mmCIF file of C-alpha atoms in Angstrom:
data_model
loop_
_atom_site.group_PDB
_atom_site.id
_atom_site.type_symbol
_atom_site.label_atom_id
_atom_site.label_comp_id
_atom_site.label_asym_id
_atom_site.label_seq_id
_atom_site.Cartn_x
_atom_site.Cartn_y
_atom_site.Cartn_z
ATOM 1 C CA MET A 1 46.646 234.692 121.751
ATOM 2 C CA ALA A 2 42.946 233.882 121.431
ATOM 3 C CA TYR A 3 41.053 231.927 124.084
ATOM 4 C CA ARG A 4 37.904 229.836 123.788
ATOM 5 C CA LYS A 5 35.502 228.034 126.091
ATOM 6 C CA LEU A 6 36.019 224.271 126.235
ATOM 7 C CA GLY A 7 32.641 222.707 125.544
ATOM 8 C CA SER A 8 30.263 222.442 128.482
ATOM 9 C CA SER A 9 33.023 222.943 131.062
ATOM 10 C CA GLU A 10 34.019 226.188 132.752
ATOM 11 C CA LEU A 11 37.532 225.907 131.309
ATOM 12 C CA ARG A 12 38.877 228.524 128.913
ATOM 13 C CA VAL A 13 41.776 227.401 126.755
ATOM 14 C CA SER A 14 44.237 229.004 124.369
ATOM 15 C CA VAL A 15 43.415 228.291 120.734
ATOM 16 C CA CYS A 16 47.017 227.051 120.421
ATOM 17 C CA SER A 17 48.041 224.290 122.807
ATOM 18 C CA PHE A 18 51.246 222.335 123.341
ATOM 19 C CA GLY A 19 51.245 218.533 123.140
ATOM 20 C CA GLY A 20 53.305 215.913 124.917
ATOM 21 C CA ALA A 21 53.282 213.110 122.334
ATOM 22 C CA ASN A 22 56.391 214.475 120.618
ATOM 23 C CA TRP A 23 58.422 215.843 123.544
ATOM 24 C CA ALA A 24 62.160 215.402 123.171
ATOM 25 C CA ALA A 25 65.100 217.809 123.200
ATOM 26 C CA GLU A 26 64.879 221.395 124.466
ATOM 27 C CA LEU A 27 61.599 220.636 126.211
ATOM 28 C CA MET A 28 61.949 223.134 129.051
ATOM 29 C CA GLY A 29 62.742 225.904 126.575
ATOM 30 C CA MET A 30 59.708 225.069 124.457
ATOM 31 C CA LEU A 31 57.431 225.023 127.497
ATOM 32 C CA ASP A 32 58.849 228.416 128.483
ATOM 33 C CA LEU A 33 58.250 229.784 124.973
ATOM 34 C CA ALA A 34 54.696 228.438 124.725
ATOM 35 C CA TYR A 35 53.773 229.811 128.142
ATOM 36 C CA ALA A 36 55.358 233.198 127.439
ATOM 37 C CA ARG A 37 53.352 233.427 124.199
ATOM 38 C CA GLY A 38 50.063 232.869 126.012
ATOM 39 C CA VAL A 39 49.582 229.117 125.594
ATOM 40 C CA THR A 40 47.590 227.852 128.570
ATOM 41 C CA PHE A 41 46.492 224.366 127.451
ATOM 42 C CA PHE A 42 49.034 221.539 127.750
ATOM 43 C CA ASP A 43 48.099 218.086 126.473
ATOM 44 C CA MET A 44 49.623 214.887 127.835
ATOM 45 C CA ALA A 45 48.777 211.211 128.343
ATOM 46 C CA GLU A 46 49.953 208.416 130.576
ATOM 47 C CA GLN A 47 51.295 206.744 127.415
ATOM 48 C CA TYR A 48 53.249 209.750 126.095
ATOM 49 C CA PRO A 49 55.581 209.955 124.375
ATOM 50 C CA PRO A 50 55.292 206.698 122.431
ATOM 51 C CA VAL A 51 57.473 208.002 119.614
ATOM 52 C CA TYR A 52 61.072 207.834 120.769
ATOM 53 C CA PRO A 53 62.833 204.504 121.437
ATOM 54 C CA SER A 54 65.286 206.324 123.744
ATOM 55 C CA ILE A 55 62.433 207.268 126.099
ATOM 56 C CA THR A 56 61.068 204.204 127.844
ATOM 57 C CA GLY A 57 57.906 203.752 129.836
ATOM 58 C CA GLY A 58 54.765 205.791 129.963
ATOM 59 C CA GLY A 59 54.205 208.918 131.978
ATOM 60 C CA TYR A 60 57.262 210.812 130.735
ATOM 61 C CA SER A 61 55.363 213.858 129.482
ATOM 62 C CA GLU A 62 53.433 214.168 132.742
ATOM 63 C CA PHE A 63 56.573 213.849 134.857
ATOM 64 C CA VAL A 64 58.503 216.464 132.878
ATOM 65 C CA PHE A 65 55.562 218.882 132.853
ATOM 66 C CA GLY A 66 55.261 218.495 136.611
ATOM 67 C CA GLU A 67 58.970 219.287 136.951
ATOM 68 C CA TRP A 68 58.516 222.375 134.775
ATOM 69 C CA LEU A 69 55.684 223.580 137.007
ATOM 70 C CA ARG A 70 57.860 223.097 140.082
ATOM 71 C CA VAL A 71 61.197 224.397 138.788
ATOM 72 C CA ARG A 72 59.696 227.461 137.112
ATOM 73 C CA ALA A 73 57.283 228.079 140.017
ATOM 74 C CA ILE A 74 54.382 228.338 137.548
ATOM 75 C CA ASP A 75 51.070 229.551 138.944
ATOM 76 C CA ARG A 76 48.937 226.399 138.851
ATOM 77 C CA ASP A 77 45.791 228.370 138.032
ATOM 78 C CA SER A 78 47.436 229.879 134.940
ATOM 79 C CA VAL A 79 47.592 226.568 133.024
ATOM 80 C CA VAL A 80 45.033 223.993 131.908
ATOM 81 C CA ILE A 81 46.417 220.479 132.378
ATOM 82 C CA SER A 82 44.981 217.814 130.103
ATOM 83 C CA THR A 83 45.945 214.150 130.141
ATOM 84 C CA LYS A 84 44.506 210.827 128.978
ATOM 85 C CA VAL A 85 43.910 207.346 130.347
ATOM 86 C CA ALA A 86 44.871 204.389 128.173
ATOM 87 C CA GLY A 87 41.936 202.354 126.985
ATOM 88 C CA ASP A 88 41.331 199.011 125.340
ATOM 89 C CA GLY A 89 44.028 197.963 122.925
ATOM 90 C CA GLY A 90 46.927 199.640 124.713
ATOM 91 C CA ASN A 91 49.058 198.340 127.569
ATOM 92 C CA SER A 92 52.377 200.167 127.284
ATOM 93 C CA SER A 93 51.719 202.439 130.235
ATOM 94 C CA LEU A 94 50.268 199.980 132.734
ATOM 95 C CA ALA A 95 53.528 199.047 134.443
ATOM 96 C CA CYS A 96 54.371 202.720 134.855
ATOM 97 C CA ARG A 97 50.875 203.401 136.199
ATOM 98 C CA TYR A 98 51.021 200.767 138.924
ATOM 99 C CA ASP A 99 54.690 201.308 139.775
ATOM 100 C CA VAL A 100 53.815 204.913 140.583
ATOM 101 C CA LEU A 101 50.803 203.880 142.660
ATOM 102 C CA GLY A 102 52.916 201.354 144.546
ATOM 103 C CA ARG A 103 50.086 198.846 144.880
ATOM 104 C CA PRO A 104 48.405 196.104 142.864
ATOM 105 C CA PHE A 105 45.335 196.544 140.704
ATOM 106 C CA ALA A 106 43.038 195.538 143.542
ATOM 107 C CA PRO A 107 43.560 193.837 146.916
ATOM 108 C CA GLY A 108 44.891 190.346 146.312
ATOM 109 C CA GLU A 109 44.957 190.745 142.530
ATOM 110 C CA PRO A 110 47.942 191.107 140.148
ATOM 111 C CA VAL A 111 48.568 194.168 138.021
ATOM 112 C CA PRO A 112 46.439 193.861 134.852
ATOM 113 C CA LYS A 113 48.260 193.179 131.628
ATOM 114 C CA LYS A 114 45.775 194.973 129.406
ATOM 115 C CA ALA A 115 44.317 198.448 129.696
ATOM 116 C CA LYS A 116 40.574 198.854 129.659
ATOM 117 C CA LEU A 117 38.282 201.708 130.573
ATOM 118 C CA SER A 118 36.831 200.096 133.669
ATOM 119 C CA LYS A 119 35.905 202.340 136.576
ATOM 120 C CA VAL A 120 38.766 200.965 138.680
ATOM 121 C CA GLN A 121 41.359 201.477 135.937
ATOM 122 C CA ILE A 122 40.170 205.010 135.091
ATOM 123 C CA ILE A 123 40.457 206.015 138.754
ATOM 124 C CA ASP A 124 43.846 204.285 139.131
ATOM 125 C CA ALA A 125 45.159 205.994 135.994
ATOM 126 C CA CYS A 126 44.014 209.379 137.271
ATOM 127 C CA ASP A 127 45.687 208.807 140.653
ATOM 128 C CA ALA A 128 48.961 207.844 138.925
ATOM 129 C CA SER A 129 48.823 210.902 136.645
ATOM 130 C CA LEU A 130 48.239 213.178 139.632
ATOM 131 C CA LYS A 131 51.363 211.765 141.302
ATOM 132 C CA ARG A 132 53.531 212.200 138.225
ATOM 133 C CA LEU A 133 52.274 215.743 137.650
ATOM 134 C CA GLY A 134 52.613 216.669 141.305
ATOM 135 C CA VAL A 135 49.247 218.453 141.364
ATOM 136 C CA GLU A 136 46.009 217.968 143.275
ATOM 137 C CA THR A 137 43.651 218.374 140.331
ATOM 138 C CA ILE A 138 43.775 217.576 136.612
ATOM 139 C CA ASP A 139 41.735 220.049 134.587
ATOM 140 C CA LEU A 140 40.751 217.637 131.802
ATOM 141 C CA LEU A 141 40.969 213.840 131.781
ATOM 142 C CA GLU A 142 40.181 212.143 128.470
ATOM 143 C CA THR A 143 39.748 208.504 127.531
ATOM 144 C CA HIS A 144 42.419 207.809 124.925
ATOM 145 C CA TRP A 145 40.395 205.477 122.708
ATOM 146 C CA PRO A 146 36.834 204.110 122.820
ATOM 147 C CA SER A 147 36.419 200.897 124.770
ATOM 148 C CA ARG A 148 34.292 199.419 121.977
ATOM 149 C CA TYR A 149 35.522 198.540 118.489
ATOM 150 C CA VAL A 150 36.186 201.597 116.317
ATOM 151 C CA PRO A 151 38.144 201.452 113.015
ATOM 152 C CA LYS A 152 41.637 202.852 113.492
ATOM 153 C CA PHE A 153 43.472 205.628 111.694
ATOM 154 C CA GLY A 154 42.837 205.212 107.983
ATOM 155 C CA GLU A 155 43.814 201.565 107.995
ATOM 156 C CA THR A 156 42.713 199.378 105.102
ATOM 157 C CA GLY A 157 39.170 198.369 105.856
ATOM 158 C CA ALA A 158 38.557 201.510 107.921
ATOM 159 C CA ARG A 159 34.856 201.099 107.327
ATOM 160 C CA TYR A 160 32.969 199.570 110.233
ATOM 161 C CA ASN A 161 33.319 195.791 110.415
ATOM 162 C CA ARG A 162 30.634 193.996 112.458
ATOM 163 C CA ALA A 163 32.840 190.910 112.707
ATOM 164 C CA LEU A 164 35.194 192.904 114.964
ATOM 165 C CA GLU A 165 32.538 193.995 117.441
ATOM 166 C CA HIS A 166 33.325 192.916 120.988
ATOM 167 C CA ALA A 167 32.154 193.298 124.557
ATOM 168 C CA PHE A 168 33.210 196.634 126.014
ATOM 169 C CA VAL A 169 33.081 198.619 129.224
ATOM 170 C CA SER A 170 29.678 200.271 129.314
ATOM 171 C CA PHE A 171 29.125 203.958 128.777
ATOM 172 C CA GLU A 172 27.508 204.066 132.234
ATOM 173 C CA GLU A 173 30.581 202.659 133.988
ATOM 174 C CA GLN A 174 32.894 205.149 132.297
ATOM 175 C CA LEU A 175 30.505 207.993 133.173
ATOM 176 C CA ASP A 176 30.359 206.852 136.790
ATOM 177 C CA ALA A 177 34.161 206.860 137.009
ATOM 178 C CA MET A 178 34.442 210.395 135.664
ATOM 179 C CA ALA A 179 31.618 211.617 137.918
ATOM 180 C CA GLU A 180 33.336 210.124 140.970
ATOM 181 C CA LEU A 181 36.637 211.764 140.059
ATOM 182 C CA MET A 182 34.929 215.144 139.609
ATOM 183 C CA ALA A 183 33.072 214.798 142.905
ATOM 184 C CA ALA A 184 36.381 214.028 144.639
ATOM 185 C CA GLY A 185 37.999 217.127 143.125
ATOM 186 C CA LYS A 186 40.583 215.066 141.248
ATOM 187 C CA ILE A 187 39.469 216.365 137.830
ATOM 188 C CA ARG A 188 37.526 219.427 136.710
ATOM 189 C CA ALA A 189 36.192 218.053 133.428
ATOM 190 C CA TRP A 190 36.445 214.962 131.265
ATOM 191 C CA GLY A 191 36.461 214.152 127.585
ATOM 192 C CA VAL A 192 36.978 211.545 124.895
ATOM 193 C CA SER A 193 39.520 210.978 122.142
ATOM 194 C CA ASN A 194 39.407 209.269 118.739
ATOM 195 C CA GLU A 195 35.647 209.097 119.221
ATOM 196 C CA THR A 196 32.755 208.802 116.790
ATOM 197 C CA THR A 197 29.441 210.599 116.440
ATOM 198 C CA TYR A 198 27.686 207.590 117.947
ATOM 199 C CA GLY A 199 29.981 207.641 120.967
ATOM 200 C CA VAL A 200 29.637 211.369 121.601
ATOM 201 C CA ALA A 201 25.855 211.324 121.217
ATOM 202 C CA THR A 202 25.504 208.314 123.496
ATOM 203 C CA PHE A 203 27.738 209.741 126.222
ATOM 204 C CA CYS A 204 25.848 213.048 126.142
ATOM 205 C CA ALA A 205 22.426 211.408 126.213
ATOM 206 C CA MET A 206 23.328 209.047 129.058
ATOM 207 C CA ALA A 207 24.980 211.818 131.061
ATOM 208 C CA LYS A 208 21.804 213.897 130.789
ATOM 209 C CA LEU A 209 19.628 210.943 131.727
ATOM 210 C CA LYS A 210 21.747 210.108 134.784
ATOM 211 C CA GLY A 211 22.366 213.712 135.842
ATOM 212 C CA LEU A 212 26.123 213.341 135.341
ATOM 213 C CA PRO A 213 28.620 215.748 133.729
ATOM 214 C CA PRO A 214 28.816 215.244 129.929
ATOM 215 C CA PRO A 215 32.120 215.159 128.021
ATOM 216 C CA ALA A 216 33.595 218.648 127.624
ATOM 217 C CA SER A 217 36.026 217.725 124.856
ATOM 218 C CA ILE A 218 36.787 215.407 121.991
ATOM 219 C CA GLN A 219 40.399 215.024 120.884
ATOM 220 C CA ASN A 220 40.396 213.830 117.282
ATOM 221 C CA ASP A 221 42.516 213.976 114.144
ATOM 222 C CA TYR A 222 41.660 217.133 112.190
ATOM 223 C CA SER A 223 43.508 218.848 109.357
ATOM 224 C CA LEU A 224 43.187 219.898 105.735
ATOM 225 C CA CYS A 225 43.815 216.221 104.960
ATOM 226 C CA ASP A 226 41.240 214.878 107.406
ATOM 227 C CA ARG A 227 38.081 216.987 107.628
ATOM 228 C CA ARG A 228 35.685 214.244 108.743
ATOM 229 C CA PHE A 229 34.869 216.179 111.924
ATOM 230 C CA GLU A 230 33.097 218.875 109.908
ATOM 231 C CA THR A 231 30.020 216.736 109.201
ATOM 232 C CA GLU A 232 28.153 214.587 111.753
ATOM 233 C CA LEU A 233 30.635 215.112 114.596
ATOM 234 C CA ALA A 234 30.450 218.895 114.295
ATOM 235 C CA GLU A 235 26.668 218.699 114.621
ATOM 236 C CA ALA A 236 26.797 216.351 117.613
ATOM 237 C CA CYS A 237 29.389 218.564 119.328
ATOM 238 C CA SER A 238 27.653 221.887 118.603
ATOM 239 C CA PRO A 239 26.864 224.117 121.607
ATOM 240 C CA LEU A 240 23.196 223.627 120.681
ATOM 241 C CA HIS A 241 23.509 219.853 121.106
ATOM 242 C CA GLY A 242 26.312 218.095 122.994
ATOM 243 C CA ASP A 243 28.455 221.204 123.560
ATOM 244 C CA VAL A 244 31.727 219.294 123.192
ATOM 245 C CA GLY A 245 34.862 221.248 122.219
ATOM 246 C CA LEU A 246 37.246 219.913 119.571
ATOM 247 C CA VAL A 247 40.840 219.481 120.716
ATOM 248 C CA ALA A 248 42.495 218.840 117.366
ATOM 249 C CA TYR A 249 45.671 216.855 116.865
ATOM 250 C CA GLY A 250 47.514 216.033 113.638
ATOM 251 C CA VAL A 251 46.804 219.505 112.236
ATOM 252 C CA LEU A 252 50.150 219.403 110.409
ATOM 253 C CA CYS A 253 50.072 215.646 109.721
ATOM 254 C CA GLY A 254 53.340 215.154 111.589
ATOM 255 C CA GLY A 255 55.112 217.745 109.416
ATOM 256 C CA THR A 256 53.672 216.777 106.029
ATOM 257 C CA LEU A 257 51.484 219.916 106.012
ATOM 258 C CA ALA A 258 54.525 221.941 107.038
ATOM 259 C CA GLY A 259 56.012 221.164 103.620
ATOM 260 C CA LYS A 260 58.809 218.953 104.956
ATOM 261 C CA TYR A 261 58.214 216.108 102.517
ATOM 262 C CA SER A 262 56.599 217.815 99.525
ATOM 263 C CA PHE A 263 58.142 217.796 96.049
ATOM 264 C CA GLY A 264 60.664 215.119 97.031
ATOM 265 C CA ARG A 265 62.110 217.024 99.988
ATOM 266 C CA LYS A 266 63.988 215.186 102.712
ATOM 267 C CA PRO A 267 64.313 217.304 105.862
ATOM 268 C CA PRO A 268 67.796 217.548 107.370
ATOM 269 C CA GLY A 269 68.429 216.338 110.903
ATOM 270 C CA GLU A 270 65.737 214.835 113.100
ATOM 271 C CA ALA A 271 62.225 214.447 111.638
ATOM 272 C CA ARG A 272 59.401 212.121 112.653
ATOM 273 C CA HIS A 273 58.570 210.540 109.294
ATOM 274 C CA LYS A 274 62.229 210.430 108.290
ATOM 275 C CA ASN A 275 63.323 208.608 111.447
ATOM 276 C CA MET A 276 60.256 206.337 111.698
ATOM 277 C CA PRO A 277 58.820 205.864 108.191
ATOM 278 C CA GLY A 278 56.222 203.349 109.363
ATOM 279 C CA PHE A 279 54.867 205.508 112.191
ATOM 280 C CA GLN A 280 51.589 207.305 111.388
ATOM 281 C CA SER A 281 51.888 206.192 107.786
ATOM 282 C CA ARG A 282 48.528 207.790 106.954
ATOM 283 C CA TYR A 283 50.301 211.155 107.076
ATOM 284 C CA THR A 284 52.715 210.183 104.296
ATOM 285 C CA SER A 285 50.480 208.263 101.895
ATOM 286 C CA ALA A 286 50.771 209.171 98.223
ATOM 287 C CA ALA A 287 47.426 210.963 98.380
ATOM 288 C CA THR A 288 48.345 212.989 101.464
ATOM 289 C CA LEU A 289 51.704 214.009 99.993
ATOM 290 C CA LYS A 290 50.029 215.103 96.753
ATOM 291 C CA ALA A 291 47.362 217.043 98.643
ATOM 292 C CA ALA A 292 50.083 218.751 100.691
ATOM 293 C CA GLU A 293 51.764 219.882 97.474
ATOM 294 C CA ASP A 294 48.476 221.254 96.143
ATOM 295 C CA TYR A 295 47.878 223.122 99.406
ATOM 296 C CA GLU A 296 51.424 224.493 99.282
ATOM 297 C CA GLU A 297 50.807 225.964 95.827
ATOM 298 C CA LEU A 298 47.537 227.478 97.058
ATOM 299 C CA ALA A 299 49.243 228.923 100.131
ATOM 300 C CA LYS A 300 51.954 230.579 98.022
ATOM 301 C CA ALA A 301 49.313 232.239 95.880
ATOM 302 C CA HIS A 302 47.876 233.817 99.028
ATOM 303 C CA GLY A 303 51.128 234.929 100.637
ATOM 304 C CA MET A 304 51.477 232.082 103.106
ATOM 305 C CA THR A 305 53.491 228.945 103.697
ATOM 306 C CA VAL A 306 51.598 225.658 103.726
ATOM 307 C CA LEU A 307 52.209 225.501 107.487
ATOM 308 C CA GLN A 308 50.567 228.899 107.934
ATOM 309 C CA LEU A 309 47.634 227.958 105.710
ATOM 310 C CA SER A 310 47.077 224.639 107.498
ATOM 311 C CA LEU A 311 47.172 226.082 111.007
ATOM 312 C CA ALA A 312 45.303 229.295 110.185
ATOM 313 C CA TYR A 313 42.513 227.246 108.610
ATOM 314 C CA ALA A 314 42.213 225.120 111.743
ATOM 315 C CA TYR A 315 42.334 228.164 114.043
ATOM 316 C CA SER A 316 39.550 229.802 112.020
ATOM 317 C CA ARG A 317 37.085 226.935 112.476
ATOM 318 C CA PRO A 318 34.260 227.879 114.884
ATOM 319 C CA PHE A 319 34.019 224.346 116.295
ATOM 320 C CA LEU A 320 37.709 224.277 117.285
ATOM 321 C CA ALA A 321 38.506 224.782 120.955
ATOM 322 C CA THR A 322 42.266 224.336 120.594
ATOM 323 C CA ALA A 323 44.803 222.882 118.148
ATOM 324 C CA ILE A 324 47.639 220.855 119.645
ATOM 325 C CA LEU A 325 51.057 221.909 118.390
ATOM 326 C CA GLY A 326 53.966 219.494 118.274
ATOM 327 C CA ALA A 327 57.495 220.796 117.792
ATOM 328 C CA ARG A 328 61.033 219.459 117.994
ATOM 329 C CA ASP A 329 62.693 222.747 118.835
ATOM 330 C CA PRO A 330 61.772 226.370 119.711
ATOM 331 C CA PRO A 331 62.034 227.717 116.115
ATOM 332 C CA GLN A 332 59.449 225.152 114.952
ATOM 333 C CA LEU A 333 57.135 226.087 117.797
ATOM 334 C CA GLU A 334 57.577 229.794 117.103
ATOM 335 C CA ALA A 335 56.606 229.306 113.462
ATOM 336 C CA GLN A 336 53.476 227.426 114.483
ATOM 337 C CA LEU A 337 52.449 230.081 116.998
ATOM 338 C CA GLU A 338 52.964 232.831 114.415
ATOM 339 C CA ALA A 339 50.440 231.163 112.111
ATOM 340 C CA LEU A 340 47.761 232.796 114.269
ATOM 341 C CA ASP A 341 48.638 236.059 112.536
ATOM 342 C CA HIS A 342 47.296 234.663 109.236
ATOM 343 C CA VAL A 343 43.768 233.711 110.314
ATOM 344 C CA ALA A 344 42.318 236.834 108.674
ATOM 345 C CA LYS A 345 43.528 235.498 105.309
ATOM 346 C CA ILE A 346 41.135 232.545 105.555
ATOM 347 C CA THR A 347 38.373 234.263 103.599
ATOM 348 C CA PRO A 348 35.264 232.626 102.111
ATOM 349 C CA GLU A 349 36.934 232.844 98.702
ATOM 350 C CA LEU A 350 40.047 231.033 99.952
ATOM 351 C CA CYS A 351 37.865 228.426 101.673
ATOM 352 C CA ARG A 352 36.218 227.681 98.327
ATOM 353 C CA LYS A 353 39.657 227.103 96.812
ATOM 354 C CA ILE A 354 40.596 224.855 99.731
ATOM 355 C CA ASP A 355 37.402 222.906 99.117
ATOM 356 C CA ARG A 356 38.363 222.380 95.473
ATOM 357 C CA VAL A 357 41.584 220.674 96.554
ATOM 358 C CA HIS A 358 39.710 218.730 99.212
ATOM 359 C CA HIS A 359 37.093 217.458 96.754
ATOM 360 C CA VAL A 360 39.719 215.901 94.461
ATOM 361 C CA CYS A 361 40.537 213.423 97.228
ATOM 362 C CA PRO A 362 38.465 213.957 100.368
ATOM 363 C CA ASN A 363 40.289 213.133 103.598
ATOM 364 C CA PRO A 364 43.325 211.392 102.075
ATOM 365 C CA ASN A 365 44.575 210.464 105.569
ATOM 366 C CA TYR A 366 41.530 208.254 105.945
ATOM 367 C CA SER A 367 41.106 206.813 102.462
ATOM 368 C CA ASP A 368 41.307 203.096 101.710
ATOM 369 C CA THR A 369 41.895 203.878 98.018
ATOM 370 C CA HIS A 370 44.650 206.514 97.889
ATOM 371 C CA SER A 371 45.884 205.511 94.446
ATOM 372 C CA GLN A 372 42.431 205.862 92.914
ATOM 373 C CA PHE A 373 42.742 209.634 93.262
ATOM 374 C CA TYR A 374 46.485 210.247 92.921
ATOM 375 C CA PRO A 375 48.135 207.466 90.912
ATOM 376 C CA VAL A 376 51.865 207.078 91.542
#
């Protein structure tokens, strides 16, 4: 297992990490396997997992991970715990947050019905996560979505729309909340998620101006089918500038870049896009499916599966701190961990071939005009 520094923080993380958005059956066994194979970074959120109707309420991933730490008597210093606070636009975890805290939002006030990244809510969310995890300190606390308006995942009209701008919690207030949590020893570092170049640059500049800790991480979509990070964001996050480490999710596009749905395949048994065809639909657009088939053919020509090509490419990127793996069972997780063995195959020549596929339809996960490139 390879390990890398996480941005400006003192944290070192495994280049493979294990994520809590998709936790279901055989969870303890998968945590055991990941840990035994050298995975040290575990990603959760107060909203996770949002995927399974049978699992209700937020905080499930944090609670189960805390139980794993306790039952297996895991050395706390041997793992990096990362979780996220729900921001504007999400409210599914608020009841769970305040039930755990056992008190209202503020003295004399009712529990809020909508999440926002106010200083009070960030601190409350952190306190609730600490209780569910059963630990004294969270290594990395990220904001789950910008407070201000940002176009969402590849939706139609994903270009910026000034008509949707709205008042938001200031950068300064969010910075103050994170600084207070760090000063209290409740978190070691903080980061952002689903953020833009503007957001990263502004947070870093304001943190420097105010003498506060800058974001150590950015958790964004990144894969062969969504390489937007490689341009302006990579520059803003460079160690020479913001020094913000990429925590990549969606590296396999929910299984699409594992070959599950290519060439008309329908995976047997449980599968995310099979069970919930409308969930994360950007990962199964016509353009993404066609790109996945092209990458599968390229992978075969170089002695790899498309899963191995997709993960090895991500692992080989110098701006990547860690790639979050999501698996339904231990064999899936094992296959993803083994992709590390193929990083040496990602040569400059192969990268040029990957670019040729990419240039036919750049970032199909985030295209408003999928059919323009791959008519169906």
